[in-house]
Amino acid sequence: MKSVTASCIVCACLGLLASEASAQLFGGDNNKWERILLEIKKLNTRIVEKVIPQIDRINSDIKKIKIEISRVKTEVRNVRSGNNNLSEQIDTLSNMIPGIQSSMEQSQVRAMQQIQALGKRLEQLDAIKQEVATQLGSLKDSMAKDMEQIAELNQGAFQGLIKSNEKHLRNQNARVDKSIAIMTEMAKGGANTSEALAVLQAGLVENSKARSEQNKKIIDILSKSLKEQQAAAIEIDALGGNQAKSDENVRYARETMVALKGILDKRLAEIDKTQQALQAQNDQAMQDADLIKQNLQITDQKINKLAEGLQAIHNQGIDTTKSMLTNASEVNQKIDENRAEVKLTSEKITKLIEILKAIAEKQGKLEQLLASQGGKGGNKQLMDVLADLKRKANVNISRNDRILKKLKGSR
């Protein structure tokens, strides 16, 4: 505003000077022209000191704004790249989840198959137990019949021996009953084994030990019974040849006991093998269950990490968006302020150019007036001063035009 005021003052002075020059056709006041030149120099100095630095500052602010915009664009690209990487990780995890689910389903199917196989094994064990119990019952009935026949044949002379044999047979029957009770306990142990297998080998080892002890007891009982039968056979052999049928019955009983012992040994061996197979299958089922549990734990950890990463990226995106919005508002504010300053400067320079053009026009008229009055010494000196002033004014006009174009280009 000061430069505009000074320009107006210069124009007024030039007008007065022109009036005085027209009034005084010859001669003039050189001090006035010097003051005019001094004011023009001050005006140029103000333009150089204030307007040009302001333009440079505006250009610097514009460069900073461009750098800030470039940085914001870079941050946007980085955020987009992070989102792409996150999408790739999510796709990878999504592709892994069906494989994990498939392996879990396969493990569950294998576990169900093993449980079904264990059930079939238990059914086979129950069938074997029933078969052994049936054979023991038939052996008991056969031995009772044999003893009745021996009692009928030896009712007379061998009454004492028969009583002894009856006592022995009662003891043997008691042992057989005990064996049946043991087999019943084995059946109960089998039921306990089924329950233990249902809870994955909770009592399989204890049941196996109990069965081994029971089997040993059965073998001991059968061995004692066989020895007693052999002793009875020796006693019967000592009584004479009329006991041939009794010997045959005793031999049959002994052979039956031996056959039963062989069957029991075979069945016990099969039971041991079955128990070992069940143990191995149960161990495999436990390993599969542990593997499934580990896979589930790993999956849970990965899902938790993925959720944490998603939350962090979401928060980072929110912060970046807020920062971008804040920076954008600040940048827009700075741009608006710079535009206002540029507009004001452009208006000032435009007015200055108009003032300089008016001054140049006044100078032209003054030169024409002086030229029409003739080239006297004073007028010639004044014309030289006016020519120099016009040249400087043209320089200022061209300079201000360049500044104005530069400001318009920066907008």
mmCIF file of N, CA and C in Angstrom, residues 94-150:
data_model
loop_
_atom_site.group_PDB
_atom_site.id
_atom_site.type_symbol
_atom_site.label_atom_id
_atom_site.label_comp_id
_atom_site.label_asym_id
_atom_site.label_seq_id
_atom_site.Cartn_x
_atom_site.Cartn_y
_atom_site.Cartn_z
ATOM 1 N N SER A 94 -5.771 -68.596 4.996
ATOM 2 C CA SER A 94 -7.041 -69.201 4.573
ATOM 3 C C SER A 94 -6.796 -70.490 3.796
ATOM 4 N N ASN A 95 -5.712 -70.517 3.000
ATOM 5 C CA ASN A 95 -5.374 -71.752 2.281
ATOM 6 C C ASN A 95 -4.870 -72.832 3.221
ATOM 7 N N MET A 96 -4.222 -72.435 4.347
ATOM 8 C CA MET A 96 -3.712 -73.427 5.301
ATOM 9 C C MET A 96 -4.828 -74.030 6.145
ATOM 10 N N ILE A 97 -5.860 -73.254 6.448
ATOM 11 C CA ILE A 97 -6.922 -73.729 7.348
ATOM 12 C C ILE A 97 -7.633 -74.962 6.793
ATOM 13 N N PRO A 98 -8.015 -75.034 5.471
ATOM 14 C CA PRO A 98 -8.639 -76.273 4.988
ATOM 15 C C PRO A 98 -7.741 -77.496 5.142
ATOM 16 N N GLY A 99 -6.409 -77.336 4.930
ATOM 17 C CA GLY A 99 -5.504 -78.469 5.122
ATOM 18 C C GLY A 99 -5.479 -78.943 6.561
ATOM 19 N N ILE A 100 -5.444 -77.966 7.494
ATOM 20 C CA ILE A 100 -5.463 -78.334 8.918
ATOM 21 C C ILE A 100 -6.769 -79.019 9.272
ATOM 22 N N GLN A 101 -7.886 -78.476 8.777
ATOM 23 C CA GLN A 101 -9.175 -79.106 9.053
ATOM 24 C C GLN A 101 -9.239 -80.505 8.458
ATOM 25 N N SER A 102 -8.686 -80.663 7.241
ATOM 26 C CA SER A 102 -8.688 -81.990 6.621
ATOM 27 C C SER A 102 -7.871 -82.987 7.440
ATOM 28 N N SER A 103 -6.669 -82.550 7.912
ATOM 29 C CA SER A 103 -5.854 -83.453 8.731
ATOM 30 C C SER A 103 -6.553 -83.788 10.035
ATOM 31 N N MET A 104 -7.244 -82.803 10.627
ATOM 32 C CA MET A 104 -7.986 -83.068 11.861
ATOM 33 C C MET A 104 -9.116 -84.066 11.611
ATOM 34 N N GLU A 105 -9.833 -83.878 10.486
ATOM 35 C CA GLU A 105 -10.912 -84.820 10.173
ATOM 36 C C GLU A 105 -10.356 -86.220 9.925
ATOM 37 N N GLN A 106 -9.210 -86.303 9.217
ATOM 38 C CA GLN A 106 -8.603 -87.616 8.989
ATOM 39 C C GLN A 106 -8.178 -88.262 10.300
ATOM 40 N N SER A 107 -7.610 -87.456 11.206
ATOM 41 C CA SER A 107 -7.213 -88.002 12.503
ATOM 42 C C SER A 107 -8.427 -88.481 13.284
ATOM 43 N N GLN A 108 -9.523 -87.719 13.220
ATOM 44 C CA GLN A 108 -10.736 -88.153 13.907
ATOM 45 C C GLN A 108 -11.280 -89.440 13.308
ATOM 46 N N VAL A 109 -11.220 -89.542 11.963
ATOM 47 C CA VAL A 109 -11.688 -90.782 11.319
ATOM 48 C C VAL A 109 -10.828 -91.961 11.747
ATOM 49 N N ARG A 110 -9.477 -91.746 11.789
ATOM 50 C CA ARG A 110 -8.594 -92.834 12.230
ATOM 51 C C ARG A 110 -8.881 -93.216 13.675
ATOM 52 N N ALA A 111 -9.122 -92.199 14.521
ATOM 53 C CA ALA A 111 -9.430 -92.499 15.922
ATOM 54 C C ALA A 111 -10.723 -93.296 16.041
ATOM 55 N N MET A 112 -11.757 -92.928 15.251
ATOM 56 C CA MET A 112 -13.018 -93.670 15.291
ATOM 57 C C MET A 112 -12.823 -95.099 14.793
ATOM 58 N N GLN A 113 -12.011 -95.255 13.735
ATOM 59 C CA GLN A 113 -11.734 -96.605 13.242
ATOM 60 C C GLN A 113 -11.016 -97.438 14.298
ATOM 61 N N GLN A 114 -10.053 -96.830 14.983
ATOM 62 C CA GLN A 114 -9.346 -97.558 16.034
ATOM 63 C C GLN A 114 -10.275 -97.914 17.184
ATOM 64 N N ILE A 115 -11.192 -96.982 17.532
ATOM 65 C CA ILE A 115 -12.153 -97.288 18.601
ATOM 66 C C ILE A 115 -13.067 -98.434 18.181
ATOM 67 N N GLN A 116 -13.509 -98.416 16.900
ATOM 68 C CA GLN A 116 -14.339 -99.523 16.424
ATOM 69 C C GLN A 116 -13.567 -100.839 16.442
ATOM 70 N N ALA A 117 -12.274 -100.779 16.051
ATOM 71 C CA ALA A 117 -11.458 -101.999 16.100
ATOM 72 C C ALA A 117 -11.316 -102.501 17.535
ATOM 73 N N LEU A 118 -11.145 -101.564 18.475
ATOM 74 C CA LEU A 118 -11.072 -101.964 19.884
ATOM 75 C C LEU A 118 -12.374 -102.611 20.334
ATOM 76 N N GLY A 119 -13.506 -102.066 19.873
ATOM 77 C CA GLY A 119 -14.790 -102.676 20.229
ATOM 78 C C GLY A 119 -14.910 -104.092 19.688
ATOM 79 N N LYS A 120 -14.456 -104.278 18.428
ATOM 80 C CA LYS A 120 -14.490 -105.637 17.864
ATOM 81 C C LYS A 120 -13.588 -106.583 18.648
ATOM 82 N N ARG A 121 -12.412 -106.101 19.049
ATOM 83 C CA ARG A 121 -11.512 -106.932 19.859
ATOM 84 C C ARG A 121 -12.170 -107.318 21.179
ATOM 85 N N LEU A 122 -12.843 -106.374 21.791
ATOM 86 C CA LEU A 122 -13.532 -106.673 23.055
ATOM 87 C C LEU A 122 -14.629 -107.705 22.848
ATOM 88 N N GLU A 123 -15.357 -107.579 21.730
ATOM 89 C CA GLU A 123 -16.380 -108.590 21.443
ATOM 90 C C GLU A 123 -15.747 -109.965 21.263
ATOM 91 N N GLN A 124 -14.593 -110.018 20.578
ATOM 92 C CA GLN A 124 -13.900 -111.300 20.420
ATOM 93 C C GLN A 124 -13.458 -111.855 21.770
ATOM 94 N N LEU A 125 -12.955 -110.976 22.643
ATOM 95 C CA LEU A 125 -12.563 -111.429 23.983
ATOM 96 C C LEU A 125 -13.759 -111.970 24.760
ATOM 97 N N ASP A 126 -14.901 -111.298 24.646
ATOM 98 C CA ASP A 126 -16.100 -111.800 25.319
ATOM 99 C C ASP A 126 -16.498 -113.169 24.778
ATOM 100 N N ALA A 127 -16.393 -113.327 23.438
ATOM 101 C CA ALA A 127 -16.726 -114.632 22.852
ATOM 102 C C ALA A 127 -15.775 -115.715 23.358
ATOM 103 N N ILE A 128 -14.468 -115.377 23.447
ATOM 104 C CA ILE A 128 -13.495 -116.359 23.954
ATOM 105 C C ILE A 128 -13.799 -116.718 25.397
ATOM 106 N N LYS A 129 -14.144 -115.720 26.209
ATOM 107 C CA LYS A 129 -14.474 -115.988 27.612
ATOM 108 C C LYS A 129 -15.692 -116.894 27.724
ATOM 109 N N GLN A 130 -16.708 -116.624 26.909
ATOM 110 C CA GLN A 130 -17.895 -117.477 26.941
ATOM 111 C C GLN A 130 -17.559 -118.900 26.516
ATOM 112 N N GLU A 131 -16.689 -119.023 25.506
ATOM 113 C CA GLU A 131 -16.303 -120.362 25.052
ATOM 114 C C GLU A 131 -15.552 -121.116 26.144
ATOM 115 N N VAL A 132 -14.619 -120.422 26.830
ATOM 116 C CA VAL A 132 -13.876 -121.065 27.918
ATOM 117 C C VAL A 132 -14.821 -121.467 29.047
ATOM 118 N N ALA A 133 -15.776 -120.580 29.383
ATOM 119 C CA ALA A 133 -16.735 -120.916 30.438
ATOM 120 C C ALA A 133 -17.580 -122.119 30.043
ATOM 121 N N THR A 134 -17.979 -122.180 28.751
ATOM 122 C CA THR A 134 -18.767 -123.332 28.279
ATOM 123 C C THR A 134 -17.963 -124.622 28.384
ATOM 124 N N GLN A 135 -16.681 -124.554 27.976
ATOM 125 C CA GLN A 135 -15.836 -125.751 28.069
ATOM 126 C C GLN A 135 -15.628 -126.178 29.517
ATOM 127 N N LEU A 136 -15.449 -125.214 30.409
ATOM 128 C CA LEU A 136 -15.312 -125.562 31.824
ATOM 129 C C LEU A 136 -16.590 -126.200 32.365
ATOM 130 N N GLY A 137 -17.756 -125.676 31.929
ATOM 131 C CA GLY A 137 -19.019 -126.286 32.368
ATOM 132 C C GLY A 137 -19.172 -127.704 31.869
ATOM 133 N N SER A 138 -18.831 -127.906 30.577
ATOM 134 C CA SER A 138 -18.925 -129.272 30.035
ATOM 135 C C SER A 138 -17.935 -130.201 30.726
ATOM 136 N N LEU A 139 -16.722 -129.687 31.033
ATOM 137 C CA LEU A 139 -15.747 -130.507 31.755
ATOM 138 C C LEU A 139 -16.269 -130.872 33.140
ATOM 139 N N LYS A 140 -16.894 -129.930 33.794
ATOM 140 C CA LYS A 140 -17.456 -130.205 35.118
ATOM 141 C C LYS A 140 -18.544 -131.276 35.035
ATOM 142 N N ASP A 141 -19.438 -131.145 34.042
ATOM 143 C CA ASP A 141 -20.497 -132.152 33.880
ATOM 144 C C ASP A 141 -19.910 -133.521 33.555
ATOM 145 N N SER A 142 -18.902 -133.533 32.674
ATOM 146 C CA SER A 142 -18.281 -134.816 32.309
ATOM 147 C C SER A 142 -17.616 -135.465 33.507
ATOM 148 N N MET A 143 -16.909 -134.674 34.281
ATOM 149 C CA MET A 143 -16.246 -135.220 35.461
ATOM 150 C C MET A 143 -17.270 -135.703 36.487
ATOM 151 N N ALA A 144 -18.402 -135.020 36.624
ATOM 152 C CA ALA A 144 -19.448 -135.475 37.546
ATOM 153 C C ALA A 144 -20.021 -136.823 37.103
ATOM 154 N N LYS A 145 -20.242 -136.937 35.776
ATOM 155 C CA LYS A 145 -20.740 -138.215 35.263
ATOM 156 C C LYS A 145 -19.727 -139.336 35.493
ATOM 157 N N ASP A 146 -18.472 -139.044 35.251
ATOM 158 C CA ASP A 146 -17.433 -140.056 35.476
ATOM 159 C C ASP A 146 -17.389 -140.480 36.936
ATOM 160 N N MET A 147 -17.513 -139.538 37.807
ATOM 161 C CA MET A 147 -17.481 -139.878 39.226
ATOM 162 C C MET A 147 -18.693 -140.712 39.629
ATOM 163 N N GLU A 148 -19.849 -140.419 39.019
ATOM 164 C CA GLU A 148 -21.021 -141.243 39.302
ATOM 165 C C GLU A 148 -20.807 -142.683 38.826
ATOM 166 N N GLN A 149 -20.226 -142.810 37.623
ATOM 167 C CA GLN A 149 -19.948 -144.159 37.125
ATOM 168 C C GLN A 149 -18.937 -144.890 38.009
ATOM 169 N N ILE A 150 -17.913 -144.169 38.434
ATOM 170 C CA ILE A 150 -16.915 -144.787 39.322
ATOM 171 C C ILE A 150 -17.568 -145.203 40.636
#
